CSV table of C-alpha atoms and ligand atoms in Angstrom, one decimal:
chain,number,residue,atom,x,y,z
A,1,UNK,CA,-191.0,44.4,-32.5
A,2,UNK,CA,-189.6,46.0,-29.4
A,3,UNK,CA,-192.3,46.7,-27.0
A,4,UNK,CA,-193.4,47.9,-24.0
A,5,UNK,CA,-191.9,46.4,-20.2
A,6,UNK,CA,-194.3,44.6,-18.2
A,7,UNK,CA,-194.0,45.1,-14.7
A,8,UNK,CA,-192.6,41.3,-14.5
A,9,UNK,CA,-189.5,42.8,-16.6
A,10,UNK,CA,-191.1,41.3,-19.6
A,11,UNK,CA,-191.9,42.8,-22.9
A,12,UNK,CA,-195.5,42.8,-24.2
A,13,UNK,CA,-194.6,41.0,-27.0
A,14,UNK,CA,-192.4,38.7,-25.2
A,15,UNK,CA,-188.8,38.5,-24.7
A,16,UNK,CA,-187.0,37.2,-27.5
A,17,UNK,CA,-183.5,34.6,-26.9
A,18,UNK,CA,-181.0,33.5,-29.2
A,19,UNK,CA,-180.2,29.6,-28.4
A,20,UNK,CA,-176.5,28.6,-29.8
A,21,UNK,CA,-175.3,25.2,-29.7
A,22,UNK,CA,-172.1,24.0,-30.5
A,23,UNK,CA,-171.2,21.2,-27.8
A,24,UNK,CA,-170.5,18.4,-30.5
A,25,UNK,CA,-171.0,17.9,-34.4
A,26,UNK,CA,-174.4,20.2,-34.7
A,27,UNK,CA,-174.1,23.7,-35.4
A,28,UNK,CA,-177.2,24.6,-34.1
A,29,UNK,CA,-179.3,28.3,-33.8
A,30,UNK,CA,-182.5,29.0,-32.8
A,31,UNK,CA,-185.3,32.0,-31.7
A,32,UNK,CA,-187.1,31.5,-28.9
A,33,UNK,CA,-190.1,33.9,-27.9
A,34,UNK,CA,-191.5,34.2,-24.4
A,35,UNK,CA,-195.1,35.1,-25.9
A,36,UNK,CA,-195.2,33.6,-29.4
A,37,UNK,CA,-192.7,30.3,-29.0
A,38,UNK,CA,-190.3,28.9,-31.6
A,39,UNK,CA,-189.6,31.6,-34.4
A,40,UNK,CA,-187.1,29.5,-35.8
A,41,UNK,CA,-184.5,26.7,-35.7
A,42,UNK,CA,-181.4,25.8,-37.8
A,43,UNK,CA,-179.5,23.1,-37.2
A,44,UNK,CA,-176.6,22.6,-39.5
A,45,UNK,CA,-175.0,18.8,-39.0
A,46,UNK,CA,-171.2,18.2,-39.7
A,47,UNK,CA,-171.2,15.3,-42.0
A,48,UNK,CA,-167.1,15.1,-42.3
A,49,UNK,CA,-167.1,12.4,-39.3
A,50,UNK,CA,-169.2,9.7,-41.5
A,51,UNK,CA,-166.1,8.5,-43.0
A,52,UNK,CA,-164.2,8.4,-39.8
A,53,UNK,CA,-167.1,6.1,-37.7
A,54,UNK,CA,-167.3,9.0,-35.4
A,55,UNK,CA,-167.0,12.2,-33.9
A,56,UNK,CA,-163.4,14.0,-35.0
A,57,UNK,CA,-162.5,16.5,-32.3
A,58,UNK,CA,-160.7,18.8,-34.3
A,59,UNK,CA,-162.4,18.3,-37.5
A,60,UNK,CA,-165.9,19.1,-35.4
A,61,UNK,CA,-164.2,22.6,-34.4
A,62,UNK,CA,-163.2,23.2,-37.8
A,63,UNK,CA,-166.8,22.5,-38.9
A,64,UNK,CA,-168.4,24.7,-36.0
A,65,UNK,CA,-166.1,27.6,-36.8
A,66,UNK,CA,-166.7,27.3,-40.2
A,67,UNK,CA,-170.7,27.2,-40.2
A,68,UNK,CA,-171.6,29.5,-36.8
A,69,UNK,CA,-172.2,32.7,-38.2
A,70,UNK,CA,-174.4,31.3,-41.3
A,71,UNK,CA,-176.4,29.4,-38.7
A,72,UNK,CA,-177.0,32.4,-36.7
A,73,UNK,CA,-177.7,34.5,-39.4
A,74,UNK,CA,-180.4,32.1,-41.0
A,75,UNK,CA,-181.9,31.9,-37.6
A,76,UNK,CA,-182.5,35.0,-36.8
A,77,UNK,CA,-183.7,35.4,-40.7
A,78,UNK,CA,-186.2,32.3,-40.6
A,79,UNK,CA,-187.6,34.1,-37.8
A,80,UNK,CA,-188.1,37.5,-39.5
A,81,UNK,CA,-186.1,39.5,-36.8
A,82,UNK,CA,-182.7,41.5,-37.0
A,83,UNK,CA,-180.2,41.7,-34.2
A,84,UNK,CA,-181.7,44.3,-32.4
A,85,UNK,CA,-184.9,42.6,-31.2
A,86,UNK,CA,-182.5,40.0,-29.5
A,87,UNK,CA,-183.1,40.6,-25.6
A,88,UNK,CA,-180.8,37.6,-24.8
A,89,UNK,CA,-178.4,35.2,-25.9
A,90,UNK,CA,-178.3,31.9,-24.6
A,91,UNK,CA,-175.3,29.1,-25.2
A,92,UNK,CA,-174.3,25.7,-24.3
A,93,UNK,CA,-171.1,26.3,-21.7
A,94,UNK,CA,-170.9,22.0,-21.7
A,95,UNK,CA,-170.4,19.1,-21.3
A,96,UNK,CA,-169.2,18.3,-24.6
A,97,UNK,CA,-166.0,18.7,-27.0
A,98,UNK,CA,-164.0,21.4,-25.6
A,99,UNK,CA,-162.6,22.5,-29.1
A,100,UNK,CA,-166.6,22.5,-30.5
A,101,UNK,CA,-168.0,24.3,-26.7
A,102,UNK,CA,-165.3,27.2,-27.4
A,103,UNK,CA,-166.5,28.0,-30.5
A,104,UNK,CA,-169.9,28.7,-29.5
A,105,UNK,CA,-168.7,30.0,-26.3
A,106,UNK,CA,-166.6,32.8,-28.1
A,107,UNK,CA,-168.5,33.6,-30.8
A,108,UNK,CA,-172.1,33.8,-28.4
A,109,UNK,CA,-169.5,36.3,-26.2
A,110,UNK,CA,-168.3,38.2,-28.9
A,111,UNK,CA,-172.1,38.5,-30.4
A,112,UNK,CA,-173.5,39.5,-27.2
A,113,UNK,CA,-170.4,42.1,-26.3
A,114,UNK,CA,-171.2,43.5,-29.7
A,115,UNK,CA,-174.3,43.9,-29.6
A,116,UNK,CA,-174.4,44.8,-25.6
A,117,UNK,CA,-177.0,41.4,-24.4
A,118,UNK,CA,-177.3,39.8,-21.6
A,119,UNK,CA,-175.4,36.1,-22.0
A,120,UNK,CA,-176.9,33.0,-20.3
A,121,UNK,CA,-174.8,30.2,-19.8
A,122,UNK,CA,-176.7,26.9,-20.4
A,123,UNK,CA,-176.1,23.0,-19.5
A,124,UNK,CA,-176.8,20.8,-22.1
A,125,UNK,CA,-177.5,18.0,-20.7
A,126,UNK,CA,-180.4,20.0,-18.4
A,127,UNK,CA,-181.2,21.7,-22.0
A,128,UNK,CA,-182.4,18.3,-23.5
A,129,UNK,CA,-185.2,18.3,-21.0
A,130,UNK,CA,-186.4,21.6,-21.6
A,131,UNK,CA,-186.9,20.7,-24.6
A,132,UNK,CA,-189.9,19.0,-23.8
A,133,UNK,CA,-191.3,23.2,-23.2
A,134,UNK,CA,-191.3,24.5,-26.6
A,135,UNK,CA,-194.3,22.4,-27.8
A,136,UNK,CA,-195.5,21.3,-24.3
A,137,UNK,CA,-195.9,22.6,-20.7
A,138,UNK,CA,-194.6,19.9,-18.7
A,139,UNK,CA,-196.4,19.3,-14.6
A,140,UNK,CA,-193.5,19.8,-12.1
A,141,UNK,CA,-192.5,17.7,-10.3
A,142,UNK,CA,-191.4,15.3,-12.9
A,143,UNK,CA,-189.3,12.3,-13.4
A,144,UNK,CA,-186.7,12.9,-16.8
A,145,UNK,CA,-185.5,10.5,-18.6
A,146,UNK,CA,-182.1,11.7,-20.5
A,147,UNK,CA,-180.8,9.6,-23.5
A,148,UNK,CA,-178.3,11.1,-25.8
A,149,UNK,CA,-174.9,9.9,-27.3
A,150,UNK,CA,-173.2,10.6,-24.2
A,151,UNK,CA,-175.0,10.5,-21.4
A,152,UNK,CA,-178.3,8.1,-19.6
A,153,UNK,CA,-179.6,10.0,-16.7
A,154,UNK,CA,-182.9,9.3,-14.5
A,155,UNK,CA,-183.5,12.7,-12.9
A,156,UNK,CA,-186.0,14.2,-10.6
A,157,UNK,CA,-187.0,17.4,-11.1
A,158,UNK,CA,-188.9,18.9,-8.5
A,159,UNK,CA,-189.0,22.9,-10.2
A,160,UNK,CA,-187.4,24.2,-12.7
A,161,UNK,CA,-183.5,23.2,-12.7
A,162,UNK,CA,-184.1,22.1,-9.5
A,163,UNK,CA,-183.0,18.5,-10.4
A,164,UNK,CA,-181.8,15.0,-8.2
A,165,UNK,CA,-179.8,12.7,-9.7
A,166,UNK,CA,-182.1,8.9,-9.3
A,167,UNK,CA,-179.2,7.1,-11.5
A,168,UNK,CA,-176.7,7.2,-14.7
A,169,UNK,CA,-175.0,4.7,-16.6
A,170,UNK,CA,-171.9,2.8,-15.2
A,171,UNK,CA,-170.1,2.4,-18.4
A,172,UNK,CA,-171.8,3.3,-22.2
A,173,UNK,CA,-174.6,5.9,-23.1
A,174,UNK,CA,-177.7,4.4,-24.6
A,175,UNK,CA,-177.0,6.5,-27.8
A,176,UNK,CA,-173.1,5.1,-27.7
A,177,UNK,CA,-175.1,1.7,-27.5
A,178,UNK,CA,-176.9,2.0,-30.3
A,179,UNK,CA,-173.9,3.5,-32.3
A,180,UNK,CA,-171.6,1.1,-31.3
A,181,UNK,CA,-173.6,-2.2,-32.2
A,182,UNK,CA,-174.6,-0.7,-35.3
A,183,UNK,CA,-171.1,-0.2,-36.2
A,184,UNK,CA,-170.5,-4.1,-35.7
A,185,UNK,CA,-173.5,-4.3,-38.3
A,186,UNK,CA,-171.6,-2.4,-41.0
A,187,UNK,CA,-174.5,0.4,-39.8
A,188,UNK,CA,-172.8,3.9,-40.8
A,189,UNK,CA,-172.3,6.4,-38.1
A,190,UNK,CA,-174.0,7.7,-36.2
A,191,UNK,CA,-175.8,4.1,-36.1
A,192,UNK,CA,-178.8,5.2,-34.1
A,193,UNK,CA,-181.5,6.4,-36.6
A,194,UNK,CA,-180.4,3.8,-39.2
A,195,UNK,CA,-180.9,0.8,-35.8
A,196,UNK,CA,-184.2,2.7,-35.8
A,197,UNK,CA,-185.4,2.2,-39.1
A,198,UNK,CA,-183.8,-1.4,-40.3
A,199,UNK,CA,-185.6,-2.5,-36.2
A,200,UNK,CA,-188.9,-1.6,-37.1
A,201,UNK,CA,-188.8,-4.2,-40.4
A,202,UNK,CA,-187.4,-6.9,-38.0
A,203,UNK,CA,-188.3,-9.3,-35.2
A,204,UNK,CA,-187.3,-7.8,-31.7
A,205,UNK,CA,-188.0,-11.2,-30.3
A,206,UNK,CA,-185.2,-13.2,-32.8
A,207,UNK,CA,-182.7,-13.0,-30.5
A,208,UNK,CA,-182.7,-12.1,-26.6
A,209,UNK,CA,-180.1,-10.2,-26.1
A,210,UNK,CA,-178.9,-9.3,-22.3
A,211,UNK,CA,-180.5,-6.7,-20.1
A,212,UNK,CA,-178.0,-6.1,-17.8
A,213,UNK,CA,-179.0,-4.7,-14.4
A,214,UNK,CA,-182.3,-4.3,-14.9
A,215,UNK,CA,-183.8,-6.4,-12.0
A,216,UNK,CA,-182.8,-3.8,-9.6
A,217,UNK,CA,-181.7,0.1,-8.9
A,218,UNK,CA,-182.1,2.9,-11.0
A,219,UNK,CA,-178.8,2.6,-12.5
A,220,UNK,CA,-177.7,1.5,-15.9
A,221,UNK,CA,-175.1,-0.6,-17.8
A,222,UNK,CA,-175.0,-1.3,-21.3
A,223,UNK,CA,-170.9,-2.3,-22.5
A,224,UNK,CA,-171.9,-6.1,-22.2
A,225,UNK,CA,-174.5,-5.6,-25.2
A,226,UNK,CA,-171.7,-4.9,-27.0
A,227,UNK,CA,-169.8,-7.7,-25.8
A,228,UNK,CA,-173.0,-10.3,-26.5
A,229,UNK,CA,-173.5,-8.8,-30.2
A,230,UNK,CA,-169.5,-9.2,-31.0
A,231,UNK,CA,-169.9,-13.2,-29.7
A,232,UNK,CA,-173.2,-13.5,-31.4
A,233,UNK,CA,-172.1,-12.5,-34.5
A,234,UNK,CA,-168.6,-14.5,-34.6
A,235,UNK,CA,-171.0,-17.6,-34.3
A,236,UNK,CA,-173.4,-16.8,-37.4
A,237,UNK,CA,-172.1,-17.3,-40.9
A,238,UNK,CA,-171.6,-14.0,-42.9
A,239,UNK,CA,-175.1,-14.6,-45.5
A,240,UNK,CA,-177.0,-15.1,-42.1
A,241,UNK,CA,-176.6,-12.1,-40.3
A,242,UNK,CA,-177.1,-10.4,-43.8
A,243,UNK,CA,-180.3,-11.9,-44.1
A,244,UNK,CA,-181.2,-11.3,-40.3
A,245,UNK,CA,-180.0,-7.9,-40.2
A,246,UNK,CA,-183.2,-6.0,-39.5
A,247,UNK,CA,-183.9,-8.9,-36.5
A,248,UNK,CA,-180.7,-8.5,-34.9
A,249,UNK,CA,-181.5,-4.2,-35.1
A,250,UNK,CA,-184.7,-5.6,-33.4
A,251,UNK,CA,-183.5,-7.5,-31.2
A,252,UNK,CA,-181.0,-5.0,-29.8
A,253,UNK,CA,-182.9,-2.4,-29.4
A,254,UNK,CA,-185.6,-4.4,-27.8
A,255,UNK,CA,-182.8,-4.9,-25.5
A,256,UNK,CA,-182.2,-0.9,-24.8
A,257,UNK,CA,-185.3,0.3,-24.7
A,258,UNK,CA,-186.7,-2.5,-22.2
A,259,UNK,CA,-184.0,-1.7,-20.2
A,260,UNK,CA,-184.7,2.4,-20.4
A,261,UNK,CA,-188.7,2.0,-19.7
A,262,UNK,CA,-188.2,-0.7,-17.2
A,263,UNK,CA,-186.0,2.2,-15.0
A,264,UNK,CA,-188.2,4.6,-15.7
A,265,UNK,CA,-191.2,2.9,-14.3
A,266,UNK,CA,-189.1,2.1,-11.8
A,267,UNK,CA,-188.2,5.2,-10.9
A,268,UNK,CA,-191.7,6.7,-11.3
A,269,UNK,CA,-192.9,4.0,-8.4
A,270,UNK,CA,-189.8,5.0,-6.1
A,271,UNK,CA,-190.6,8.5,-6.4
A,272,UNK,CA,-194.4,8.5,-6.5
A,273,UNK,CA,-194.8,11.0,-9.2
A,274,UNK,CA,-196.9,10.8,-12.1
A,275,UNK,CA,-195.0,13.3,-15.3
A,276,UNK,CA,-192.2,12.3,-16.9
A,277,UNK,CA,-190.1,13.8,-19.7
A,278,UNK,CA,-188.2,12.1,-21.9
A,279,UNK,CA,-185.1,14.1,-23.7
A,280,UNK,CA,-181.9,13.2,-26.0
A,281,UNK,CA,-181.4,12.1,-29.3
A,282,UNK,CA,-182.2,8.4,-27.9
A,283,UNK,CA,-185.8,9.8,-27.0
A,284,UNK,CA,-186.3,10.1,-30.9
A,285,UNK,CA,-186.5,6.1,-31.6
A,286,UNK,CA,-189.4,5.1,-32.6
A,287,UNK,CA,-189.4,1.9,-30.3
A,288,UNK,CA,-188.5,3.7,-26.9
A,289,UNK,CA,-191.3,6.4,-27.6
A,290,UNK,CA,-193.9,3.3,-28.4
A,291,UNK,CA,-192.6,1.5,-25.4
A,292,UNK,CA,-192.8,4.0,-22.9
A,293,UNK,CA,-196.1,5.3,-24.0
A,294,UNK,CA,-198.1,2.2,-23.7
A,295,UNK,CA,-195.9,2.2,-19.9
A,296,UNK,CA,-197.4,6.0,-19.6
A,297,UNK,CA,-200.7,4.7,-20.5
A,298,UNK,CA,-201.0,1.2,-18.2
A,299,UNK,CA,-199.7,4.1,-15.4
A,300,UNK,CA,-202.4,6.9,-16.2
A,301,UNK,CA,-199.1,8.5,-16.5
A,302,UNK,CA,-198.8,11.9,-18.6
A,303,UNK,CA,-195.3,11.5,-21.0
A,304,UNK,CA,-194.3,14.3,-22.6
A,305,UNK,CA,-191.2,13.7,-25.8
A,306,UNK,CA,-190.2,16.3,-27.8
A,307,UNK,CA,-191.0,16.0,-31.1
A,308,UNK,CA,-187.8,14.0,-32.9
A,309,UNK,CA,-186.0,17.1,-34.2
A,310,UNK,CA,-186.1,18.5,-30.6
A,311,UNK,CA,-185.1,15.1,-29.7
A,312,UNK,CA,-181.3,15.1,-31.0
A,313,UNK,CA,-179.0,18.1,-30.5
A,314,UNK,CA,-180.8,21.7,-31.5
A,315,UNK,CA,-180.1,25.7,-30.4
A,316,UNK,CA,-183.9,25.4,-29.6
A,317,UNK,CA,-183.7,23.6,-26.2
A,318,UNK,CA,-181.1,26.0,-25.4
A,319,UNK,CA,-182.8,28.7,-26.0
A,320,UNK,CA,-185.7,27.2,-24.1
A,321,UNK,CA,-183.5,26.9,-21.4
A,322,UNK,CA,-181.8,30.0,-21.7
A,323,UNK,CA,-185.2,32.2,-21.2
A,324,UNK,CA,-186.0,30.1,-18.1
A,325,UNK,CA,-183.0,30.4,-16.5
A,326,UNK,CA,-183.0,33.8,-17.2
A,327,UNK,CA,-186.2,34.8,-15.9
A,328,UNK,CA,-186.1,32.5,-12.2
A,329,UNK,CA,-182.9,34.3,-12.1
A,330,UNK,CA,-180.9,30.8,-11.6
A,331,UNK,CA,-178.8,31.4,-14.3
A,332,UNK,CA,-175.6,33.3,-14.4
A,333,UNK,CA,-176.7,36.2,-16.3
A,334,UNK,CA,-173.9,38.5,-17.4
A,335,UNK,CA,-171.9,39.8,-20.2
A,336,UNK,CA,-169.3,37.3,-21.3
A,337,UNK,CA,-166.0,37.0,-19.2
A,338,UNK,CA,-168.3,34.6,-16.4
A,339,UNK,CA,-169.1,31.6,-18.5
A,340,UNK,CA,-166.9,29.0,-19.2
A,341,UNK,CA,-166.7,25.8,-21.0
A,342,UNK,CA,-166.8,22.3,-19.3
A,343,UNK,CA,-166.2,19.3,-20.7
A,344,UNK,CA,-168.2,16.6,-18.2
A,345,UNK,CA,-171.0,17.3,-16.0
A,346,UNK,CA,-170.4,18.8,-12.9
A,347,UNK,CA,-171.4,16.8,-10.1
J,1,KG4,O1,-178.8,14.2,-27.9
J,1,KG4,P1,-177.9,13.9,-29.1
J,1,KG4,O2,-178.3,14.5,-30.4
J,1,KG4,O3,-176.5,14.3,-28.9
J,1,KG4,C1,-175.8,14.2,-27.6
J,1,KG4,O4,-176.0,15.0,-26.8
J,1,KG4,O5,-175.1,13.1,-27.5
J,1,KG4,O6,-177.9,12.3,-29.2
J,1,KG4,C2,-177.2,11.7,-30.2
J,1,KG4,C3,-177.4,10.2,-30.0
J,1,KG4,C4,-176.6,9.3,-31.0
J,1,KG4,O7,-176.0,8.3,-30.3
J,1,KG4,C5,-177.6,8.9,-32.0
J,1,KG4,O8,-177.3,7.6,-32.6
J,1,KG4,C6,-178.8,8.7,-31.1
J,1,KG4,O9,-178.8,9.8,-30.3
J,1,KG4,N1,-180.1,8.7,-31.9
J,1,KG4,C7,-180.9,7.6,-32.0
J,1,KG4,C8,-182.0,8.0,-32.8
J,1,KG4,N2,-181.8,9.3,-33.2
J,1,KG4,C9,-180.6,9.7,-32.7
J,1,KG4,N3,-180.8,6.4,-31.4
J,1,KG4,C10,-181.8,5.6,-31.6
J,1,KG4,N4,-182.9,5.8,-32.4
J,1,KG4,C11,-183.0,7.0,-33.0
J,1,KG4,N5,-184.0,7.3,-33.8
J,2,ZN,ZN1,-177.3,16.4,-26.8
């Protein structure tokens, strides 16, 4: 590889970034090239939590540590490159699990010490929607849609990381929604894909479960689904909801996903702009994606969602990220000591 420099500070055959993700239970790697796109991505998941219902803290550092360098080292030999054709690393710095950030965090500042690169500090949240750019090339301005396990963001994004805040969730994530009322249907964790597949056998219309918030604003609520499920299901007989289990996963996530593509039309109107990106692992169900392309469609509105695997947590998107940041200069580009972990989003 190597190559000459273009007079852009490119390389003819592109510049090549290192994505490392660590910010909760995925180990993730991946090699991102400015001319020929994805050369790989590994994403190793931490299944020790399964038995616990959810994320451990400490248990996901323990994983992280244990699993980085194999990640990185399958990455980089999926994509047929050594070390030295690296022209970048790029890493999540948060929000996440502190414990799980600073093990990406050190060992990305270690690699790129070691091997004298340029380190680009990366928000995941912000990642997710650039994760619409490795198979896609997404019109600014758009409106983002941002569904994971920990966050619900509408978002406009005028260039790139120029981004507004249009409204978040008061209370649960939409990915903590789906997790949590598959947990009260004996769904193991994380709950989401498992809602996904069990909704798609069942009748979203058995049981209307509440919307909450969504004749107005742009922002969200969804801790009184949980609420209505627990009530619900203290009135049915055991054998019932057994049988109606695939409805009631219908049903609910009826309720979630009407309440993400009603915002996000309604957002789209507010605004006046016509692209919108849809990011997070939510943005994998199958439901939401059907849902809010039929919306795109009514709108003459072009949608652009990852493909699933780009969808939930990956070192891809940050190495997406990463190489943008890097080369519009908004990043903070340096070698190590700079970038920190956070835990929440900065406001
Ligand atoms: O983006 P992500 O991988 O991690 C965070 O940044 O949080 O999102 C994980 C969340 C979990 O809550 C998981 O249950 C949910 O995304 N999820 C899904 C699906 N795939 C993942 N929720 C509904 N349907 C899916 N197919
Ligand atoms: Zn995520």
């Amino acid at each position: 590889m190597g190559g000459e420099i273009k007079q852009d500070g490119l390389k003819e055959n592109g510049m090549i970034t290192l994505g490392i993700e660590s910010s909760c239970d995925d180990t993730a790697a991946a090699v991102w090239c400015s001319e020929r796109g994805l050369l790989s991505s590994v994403v190793s998941s931490q299944d020790v939590h399964v038995s616990w219902g959810g994320v451990v803290p400490e248990l996901a550092s323990r994983a992280h540590h244990q699993t980085i360098t194999d990640t990185v080292k399958h990455a980089l030999e999926r994509a047929r490159i050594t070390v030295k054709d690296l022209d970048r690393v790029a890493v999540t710095e948060g929000p996440g699990l502190m414990g799980s950030l600073l093990v990406g965090l050190s060992f990305a500042k270690g690699f790129s010490l070691s091997h004298n690169l340029p380190i680009v500090g990366v928000n995941h949240i912000d990642a997710h929607l650039y994760a619409a750019f490795i198979e896609h090339e997404p019109e600014f301005p758009f409106v983002g849609l941002i569904v994971s396990g920990g966050h619900t963001r509408l978002v406009r994004v005028d260039a790139p990381f120029v981004h507004t805040l249009l409204g978040e969730t008061r209370d649960d994530a939409a990915g903590e929604a789906f997790d949590k009322t598959g947990k009260m249907l004996g769904l193991p964790y994380p709950a989401g894909p498992e809602m996904d597949r069990l909704a798609r056998e069942g009748d979203p219309e058995f049981h209307a479960f509440p919307r909450s918030m969504i004749r107005e604003g742009l922002e969200f609520s969804f801790s009184g689904l949980k609420t209505s499920l627990l009530y619900y299901l203290e009135e049915q007989k055991e054998e019932y909801v057994t049988k109606h289990r695939a409805d009631i996963c219908a049903s609910v996530s009826a309720a979630i996903t009407e309440v993400l593509s009603v915002k996000l039309e309604r957002a789209m109107e507010q605004t006046g702009i016509r692209s919108v990106v849809m990011a997070g692992g939510v943005s994998a169900n199958s439901m939401l994606r059907k849902r809010c392309r039929a919306m795109a469609d009514r709108l003459q509105t072009a949608l652009w969602i990852p493909s699933p695997e780009y969808c939930t947590d990956n070192g891809a998107m940050i190495a997406v990220a990463g190489a943008m940041m890097d080369s519009l200069e908004r990043g903070r580009v340096q070698r190590g000591v700079g970038i920190r972990p956070y835990a929440r989003m900065p406001r």
